[in-house]
CSV table of C-alpha atoms in Angstrom, one decimal:
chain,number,residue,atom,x,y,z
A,85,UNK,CA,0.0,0.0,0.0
A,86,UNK,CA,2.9,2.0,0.9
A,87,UNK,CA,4.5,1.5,-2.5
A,88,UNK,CA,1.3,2.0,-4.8
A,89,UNK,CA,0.9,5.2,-2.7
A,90,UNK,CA,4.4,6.6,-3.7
A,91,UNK,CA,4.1,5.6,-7.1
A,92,UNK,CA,1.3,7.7,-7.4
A,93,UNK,CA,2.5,10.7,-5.6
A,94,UNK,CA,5.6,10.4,-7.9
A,95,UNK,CA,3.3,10.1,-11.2
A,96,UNK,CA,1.4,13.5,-9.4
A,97,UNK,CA,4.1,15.2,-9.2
A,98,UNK,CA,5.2,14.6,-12.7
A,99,UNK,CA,1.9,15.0,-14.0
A,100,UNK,CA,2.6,18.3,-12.2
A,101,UNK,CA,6.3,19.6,-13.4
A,102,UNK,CA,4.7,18.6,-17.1
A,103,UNK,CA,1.5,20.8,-16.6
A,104,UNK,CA,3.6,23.6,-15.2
A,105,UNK,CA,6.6,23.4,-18.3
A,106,UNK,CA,3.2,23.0,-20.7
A,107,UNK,CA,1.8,25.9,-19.2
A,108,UNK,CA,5.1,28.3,-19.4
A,109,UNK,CA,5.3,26.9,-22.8
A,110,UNK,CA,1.8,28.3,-24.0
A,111,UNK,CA,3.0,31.7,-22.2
A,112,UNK,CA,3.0,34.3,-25.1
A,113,UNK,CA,6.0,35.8,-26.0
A,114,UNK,CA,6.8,39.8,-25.8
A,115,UNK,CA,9.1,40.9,-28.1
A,116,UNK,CA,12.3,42.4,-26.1
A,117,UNK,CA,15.0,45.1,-28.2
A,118,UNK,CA,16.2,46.6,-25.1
A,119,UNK,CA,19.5,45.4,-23.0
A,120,UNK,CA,18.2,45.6,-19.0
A,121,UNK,CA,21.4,46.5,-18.2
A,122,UNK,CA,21.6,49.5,-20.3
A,123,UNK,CA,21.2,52.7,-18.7
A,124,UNK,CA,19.7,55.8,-20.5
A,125,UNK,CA,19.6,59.3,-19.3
A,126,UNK,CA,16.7,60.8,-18.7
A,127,UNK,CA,17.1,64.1,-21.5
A,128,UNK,CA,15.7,67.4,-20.0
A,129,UNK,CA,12.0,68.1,-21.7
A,130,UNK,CA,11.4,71.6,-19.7
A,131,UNK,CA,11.3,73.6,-22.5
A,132,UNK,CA,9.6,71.6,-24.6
A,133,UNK,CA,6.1,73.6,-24.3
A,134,UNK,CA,4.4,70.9,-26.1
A,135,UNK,CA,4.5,67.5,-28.1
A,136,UNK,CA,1.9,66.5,-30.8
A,137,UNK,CA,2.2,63.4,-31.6
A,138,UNK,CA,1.0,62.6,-35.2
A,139,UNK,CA,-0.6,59.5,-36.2
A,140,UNK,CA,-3.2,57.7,-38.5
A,141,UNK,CA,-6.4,57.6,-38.7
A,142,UNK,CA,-7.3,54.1,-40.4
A,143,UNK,CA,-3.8,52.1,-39.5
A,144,UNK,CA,-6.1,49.5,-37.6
A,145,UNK,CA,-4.8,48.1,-34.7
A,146,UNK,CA,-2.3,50.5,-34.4
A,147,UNK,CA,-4.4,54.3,-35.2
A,148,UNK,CA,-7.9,54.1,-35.7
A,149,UNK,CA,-11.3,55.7,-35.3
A,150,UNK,CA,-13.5,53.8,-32.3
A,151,UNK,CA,-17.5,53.4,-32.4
A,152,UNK,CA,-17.8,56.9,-30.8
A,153,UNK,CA,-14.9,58.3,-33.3
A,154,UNK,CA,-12.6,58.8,-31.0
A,155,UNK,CA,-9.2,58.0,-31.9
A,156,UNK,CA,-7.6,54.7,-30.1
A,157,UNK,CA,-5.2,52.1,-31.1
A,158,UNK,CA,-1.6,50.3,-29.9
A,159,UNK,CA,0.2,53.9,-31.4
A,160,UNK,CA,-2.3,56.0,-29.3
A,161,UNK,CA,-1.8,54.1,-26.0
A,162,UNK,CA,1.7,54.2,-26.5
A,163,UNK,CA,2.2,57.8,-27.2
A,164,UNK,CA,0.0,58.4,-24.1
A,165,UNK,CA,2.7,56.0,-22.3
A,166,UNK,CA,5.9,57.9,-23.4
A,167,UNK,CA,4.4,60.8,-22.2
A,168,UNK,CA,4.0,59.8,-19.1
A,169,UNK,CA,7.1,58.5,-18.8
A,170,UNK,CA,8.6,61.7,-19.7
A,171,UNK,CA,6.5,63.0,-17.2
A,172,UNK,CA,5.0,65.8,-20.0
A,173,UNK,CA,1.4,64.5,-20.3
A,174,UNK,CA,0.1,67.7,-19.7
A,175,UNK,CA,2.0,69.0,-22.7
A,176,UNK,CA,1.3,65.9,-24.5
A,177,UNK,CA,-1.1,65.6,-27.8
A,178,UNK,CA,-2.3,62.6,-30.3
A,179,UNK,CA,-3.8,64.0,-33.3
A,180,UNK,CA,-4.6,61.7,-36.5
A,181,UNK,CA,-4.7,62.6,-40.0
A,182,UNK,CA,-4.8,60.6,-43.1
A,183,UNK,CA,-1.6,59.0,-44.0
A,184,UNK,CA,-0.9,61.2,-46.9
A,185,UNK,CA,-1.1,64.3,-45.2
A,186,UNK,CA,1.6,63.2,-42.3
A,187,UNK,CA,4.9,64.4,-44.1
A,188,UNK,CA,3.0,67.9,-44.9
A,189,UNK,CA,2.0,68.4,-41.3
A,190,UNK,CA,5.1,67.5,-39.9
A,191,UNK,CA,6.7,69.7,-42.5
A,192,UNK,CA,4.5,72.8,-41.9
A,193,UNK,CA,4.9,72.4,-37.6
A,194,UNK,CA,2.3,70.8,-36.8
A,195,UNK,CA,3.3,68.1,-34.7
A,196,UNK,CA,7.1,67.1,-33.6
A,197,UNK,CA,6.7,63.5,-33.6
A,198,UNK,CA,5.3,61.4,-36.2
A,199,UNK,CA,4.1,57.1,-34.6
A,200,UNK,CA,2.6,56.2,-37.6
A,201,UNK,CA,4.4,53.4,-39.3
A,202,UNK,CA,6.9,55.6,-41.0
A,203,UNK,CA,9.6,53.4,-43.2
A,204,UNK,CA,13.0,54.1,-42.4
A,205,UNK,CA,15.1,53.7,-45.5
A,206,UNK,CA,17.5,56.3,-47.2
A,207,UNK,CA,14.7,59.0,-48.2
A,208,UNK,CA,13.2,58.9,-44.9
A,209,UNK,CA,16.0,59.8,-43.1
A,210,UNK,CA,16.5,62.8,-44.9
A,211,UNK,CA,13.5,64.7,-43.2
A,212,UNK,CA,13.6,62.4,-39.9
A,213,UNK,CA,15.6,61.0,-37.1
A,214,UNK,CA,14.4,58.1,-35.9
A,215,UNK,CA,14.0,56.6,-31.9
A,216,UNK,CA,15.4,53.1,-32.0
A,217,UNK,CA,12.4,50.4,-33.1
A,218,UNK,CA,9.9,49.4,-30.8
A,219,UNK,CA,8.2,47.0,-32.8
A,220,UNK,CA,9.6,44.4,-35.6
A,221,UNK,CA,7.4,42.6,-37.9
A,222,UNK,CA,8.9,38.7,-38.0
A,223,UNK,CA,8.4,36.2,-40.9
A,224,UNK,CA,6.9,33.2,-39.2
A,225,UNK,CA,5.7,29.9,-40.6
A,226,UNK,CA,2.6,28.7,-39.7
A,227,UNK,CA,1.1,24.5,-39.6
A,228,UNK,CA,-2.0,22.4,-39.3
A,229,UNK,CA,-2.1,21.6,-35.9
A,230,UNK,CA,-1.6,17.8,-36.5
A,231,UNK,CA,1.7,18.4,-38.3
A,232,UNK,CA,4.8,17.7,-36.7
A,233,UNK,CA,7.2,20.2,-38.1
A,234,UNK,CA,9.6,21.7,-34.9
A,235,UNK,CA,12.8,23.4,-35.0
A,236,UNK,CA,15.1,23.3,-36.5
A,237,UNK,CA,12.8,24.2,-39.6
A,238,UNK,CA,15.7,24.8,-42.0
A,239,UNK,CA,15.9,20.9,-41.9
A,240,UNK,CA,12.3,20.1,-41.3
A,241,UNK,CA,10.9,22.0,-44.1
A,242,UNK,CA,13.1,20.4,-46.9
A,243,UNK,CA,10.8,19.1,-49.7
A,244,UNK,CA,7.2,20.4,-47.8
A,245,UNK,CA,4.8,22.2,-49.7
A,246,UNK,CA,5.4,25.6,-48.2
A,247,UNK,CA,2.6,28.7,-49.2
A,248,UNK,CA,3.9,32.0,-49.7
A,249,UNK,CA,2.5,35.4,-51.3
A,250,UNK,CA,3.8,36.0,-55.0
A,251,UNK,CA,6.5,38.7,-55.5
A,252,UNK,CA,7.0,39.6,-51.9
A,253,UNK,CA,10.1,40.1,-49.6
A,254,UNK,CA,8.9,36.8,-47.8
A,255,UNK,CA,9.0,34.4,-51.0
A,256,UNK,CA,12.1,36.1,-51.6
A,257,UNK,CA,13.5,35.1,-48.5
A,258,UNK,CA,12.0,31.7,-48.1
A,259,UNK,CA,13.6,31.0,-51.2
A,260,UNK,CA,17.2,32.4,-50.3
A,261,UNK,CA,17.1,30.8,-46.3
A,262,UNK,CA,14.9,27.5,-47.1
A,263,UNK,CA,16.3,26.7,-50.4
A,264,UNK,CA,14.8,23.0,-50.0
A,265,UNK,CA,11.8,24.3,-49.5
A,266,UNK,CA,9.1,23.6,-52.1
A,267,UNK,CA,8.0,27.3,-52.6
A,268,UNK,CA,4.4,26.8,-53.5
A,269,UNK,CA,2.9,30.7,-54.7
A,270,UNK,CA,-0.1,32.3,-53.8
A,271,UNK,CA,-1.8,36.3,-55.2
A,272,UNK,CA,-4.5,36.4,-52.9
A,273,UNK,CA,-3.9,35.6,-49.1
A,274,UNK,CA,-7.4,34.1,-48.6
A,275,UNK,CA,-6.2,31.2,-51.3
A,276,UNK,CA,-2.9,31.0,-49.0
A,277,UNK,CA,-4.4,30.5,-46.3
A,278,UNK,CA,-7.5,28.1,-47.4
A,279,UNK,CA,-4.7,25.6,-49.0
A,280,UNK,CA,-3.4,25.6,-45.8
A,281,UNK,CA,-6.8,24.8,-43.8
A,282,UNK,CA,-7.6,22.5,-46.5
A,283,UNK,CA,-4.5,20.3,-46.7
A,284,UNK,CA,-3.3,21.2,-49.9
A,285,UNK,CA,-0.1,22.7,-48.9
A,286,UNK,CA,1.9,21.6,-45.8
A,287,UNK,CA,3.1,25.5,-44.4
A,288,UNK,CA,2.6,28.8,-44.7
A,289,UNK,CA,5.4,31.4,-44.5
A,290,UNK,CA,4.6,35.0,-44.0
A,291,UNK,CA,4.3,38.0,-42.0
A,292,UNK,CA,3.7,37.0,-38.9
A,293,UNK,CA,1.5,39.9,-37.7
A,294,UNK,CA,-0.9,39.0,-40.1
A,295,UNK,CA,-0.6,35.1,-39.7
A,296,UNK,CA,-1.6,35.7,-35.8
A,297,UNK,CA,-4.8,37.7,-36.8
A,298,UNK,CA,-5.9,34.9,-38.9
A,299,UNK,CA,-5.4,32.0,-36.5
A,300,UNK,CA,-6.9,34.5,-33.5
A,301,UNK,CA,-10.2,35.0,-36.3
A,302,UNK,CA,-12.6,32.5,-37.5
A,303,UNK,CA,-11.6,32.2,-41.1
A,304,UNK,CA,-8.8,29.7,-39.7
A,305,UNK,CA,-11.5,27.5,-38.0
A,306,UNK,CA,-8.8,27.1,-35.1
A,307,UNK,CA,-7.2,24.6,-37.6
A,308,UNK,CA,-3.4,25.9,-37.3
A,309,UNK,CA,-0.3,27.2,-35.6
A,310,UNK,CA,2.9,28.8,-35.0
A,311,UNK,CA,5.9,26.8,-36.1
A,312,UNK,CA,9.2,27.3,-34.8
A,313,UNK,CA,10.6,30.9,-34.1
A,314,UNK,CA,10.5,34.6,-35.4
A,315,UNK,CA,12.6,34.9,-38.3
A,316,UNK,CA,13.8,38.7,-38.7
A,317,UNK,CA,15.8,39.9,-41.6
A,318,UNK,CA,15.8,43.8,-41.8
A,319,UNK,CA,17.8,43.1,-45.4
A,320,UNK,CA,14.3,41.8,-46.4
A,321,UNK,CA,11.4,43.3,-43.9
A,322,UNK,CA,12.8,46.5,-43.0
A,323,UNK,CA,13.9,47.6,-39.4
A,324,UNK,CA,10.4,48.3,-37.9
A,325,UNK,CA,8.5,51.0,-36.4
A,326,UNK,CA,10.1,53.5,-34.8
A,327,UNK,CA,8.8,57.3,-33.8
A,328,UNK,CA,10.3,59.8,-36.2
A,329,UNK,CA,11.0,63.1,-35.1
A,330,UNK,CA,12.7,66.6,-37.4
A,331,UNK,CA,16.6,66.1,-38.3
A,332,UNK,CA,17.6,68.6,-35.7
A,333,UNK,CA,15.7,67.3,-32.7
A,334,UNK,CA,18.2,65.0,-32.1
A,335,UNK,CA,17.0,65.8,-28.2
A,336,UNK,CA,13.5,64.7,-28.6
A,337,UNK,CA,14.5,61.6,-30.2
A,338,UNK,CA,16.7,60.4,-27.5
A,339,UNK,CA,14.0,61.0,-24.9
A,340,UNK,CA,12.1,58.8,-26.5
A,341,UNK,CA,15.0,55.7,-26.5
A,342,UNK,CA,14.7,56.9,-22.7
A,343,UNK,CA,10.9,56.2,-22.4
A,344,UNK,CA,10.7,53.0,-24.9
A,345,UNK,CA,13.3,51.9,-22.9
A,346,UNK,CA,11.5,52.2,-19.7
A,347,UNK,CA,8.6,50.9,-20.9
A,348,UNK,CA,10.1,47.6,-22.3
A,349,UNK,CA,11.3,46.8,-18.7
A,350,UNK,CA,8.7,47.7,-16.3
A,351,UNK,CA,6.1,45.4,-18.6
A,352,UNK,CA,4.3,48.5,-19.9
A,353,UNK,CA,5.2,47.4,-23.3
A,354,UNK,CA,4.3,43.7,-22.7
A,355,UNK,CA,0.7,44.9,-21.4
A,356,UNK,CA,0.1,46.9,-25.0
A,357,UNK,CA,1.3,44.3,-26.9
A,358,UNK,CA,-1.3,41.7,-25.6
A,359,UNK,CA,-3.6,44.2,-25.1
A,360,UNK,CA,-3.5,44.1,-29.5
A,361,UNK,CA,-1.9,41.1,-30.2
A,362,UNK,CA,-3.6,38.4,-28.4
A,363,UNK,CA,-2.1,36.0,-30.4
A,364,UNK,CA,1.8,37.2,-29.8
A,365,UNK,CA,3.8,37.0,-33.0
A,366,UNK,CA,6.9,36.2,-31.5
């Protein structure tokens, strides 16, 4: 009795230790840019009288118009969160605008901080400087549930049937990092991802932002996930979203490292991200 009694207590508590690794495995994960260990000063905003941000106005989930018009979204939160950061939200403002009107506003003073998905390439930084990113978009590949395909994927995906959009940076860099991939190409992202659901193809590899609002929605019919890790390539998808601010306030710009900064390591960040991106893309 003894005996059958430990047994069972032993099968508990590994019944236990599995639960608890399965549970920190379903944990989402937060995109992290920041060093902990870094240490940014704190730049002094006193005569800064006051700070419009500038954003979108149909950039949904990142600048959008609510029910009641009002304007809301991840940008909007986290402009409100810099400022307070920088302890300025009294001198703090979020107006949107459509996108083509941004560079003109900026341009004629009407803000001093654009957070509205502005590329940063060559051109670009010739009217901006730009905060370091706070968001990265990954490639990811995604799997029926029932397939087995794990890390590592550059092995695993040699010879599978693997979706991809037509003419975009992410065929063009499945085809240079999974060379034994069978690229199979799609023009509409509906017929991607129905092959997919369907069985037709055996992956999908794409942006991952949008791959984590489909499985989240109910076109997937819960059918698929996440395989493997984030894939980021800046040579291919860019280096992210950052906050752009005028070439000569280079001060402004390093307050904002200070407050992204901040917010990526008191969980600030974390919270906004899941607060948009349920389904984490990481």
């Amino acid at each position: 009795m003894h005996r059958t009694l430990t047994l069972l207590l032993s099968a508990l508590a590994i019944m236990t230790a599995l639960a608890g690794s399965a549970a920190r495995a379903a944990e989402p994960s937060i995109p992290n840019y920041w060093d902990e260990r870094e240490r940014l000063p704190k730049p002094d905003l006193s005569g800064v009288e006051r700070l419009r941000f500038l954003t979108t106005i149909d950039f949904p989930p990142f600048s959008f118009l609510d029910g009641q018009g009002r304007l809301s979204g991840f940008h909007v939160d986290l402009a409100r969160e810099v400022c307070r950061e920088l302890d300025i939200v009294a001198r703090c403002q979020i107006q949107g605008l459509p996108w083509d009107e941004l560079d003109a506003a900026m341009a004629t003073g009407q803000g001093e901080a654009l957070i509205a998905g502005t590329p940063i390439n060559a051109q670009t930084r010739e009217s901006y400087l730009f905060s370091r990113p706070y968001l990265r978009f990954p490639a990811r590949f995604v799997v029926r549930k029932s397939t087995t395909l794990y890390e590592p994927l550059y092995k695993a995906i040699d010879g599978k049937r693997t979706g991809v959009m037509a003419g975009t940076a992410h065929e063009a860099m499945l085809r240079r990092y999974f060379p034994d991939a069978k690229a199979v190409t799609f023009t509409k992202p509906e017929w991607l991802q129905d092959a997919l659901r369907e069985g037709r193809i055996d992956g999908i590899f794409g942006d991952g932002m949008r791959l984590s609002f489909w499985l989240a929605g109910s076109a997937s019919q819960n059918c698929c996930r996440f395989a493997g890790g984030p894939y980021l390539a800046p040579e291919f998808l860019g280096s992210g979203l950052a906050i752009a601010v005028k070439r000569d306030d280079a001060v402004l710009a390093r307050a904002f490292d200070f407050a992204l900064r901040e917010i990526s390591v008191n969980g600030t960040f974390a919270e906004l991200y899941l607060k948009y991106f349920p389904v984490s893309f990481y």
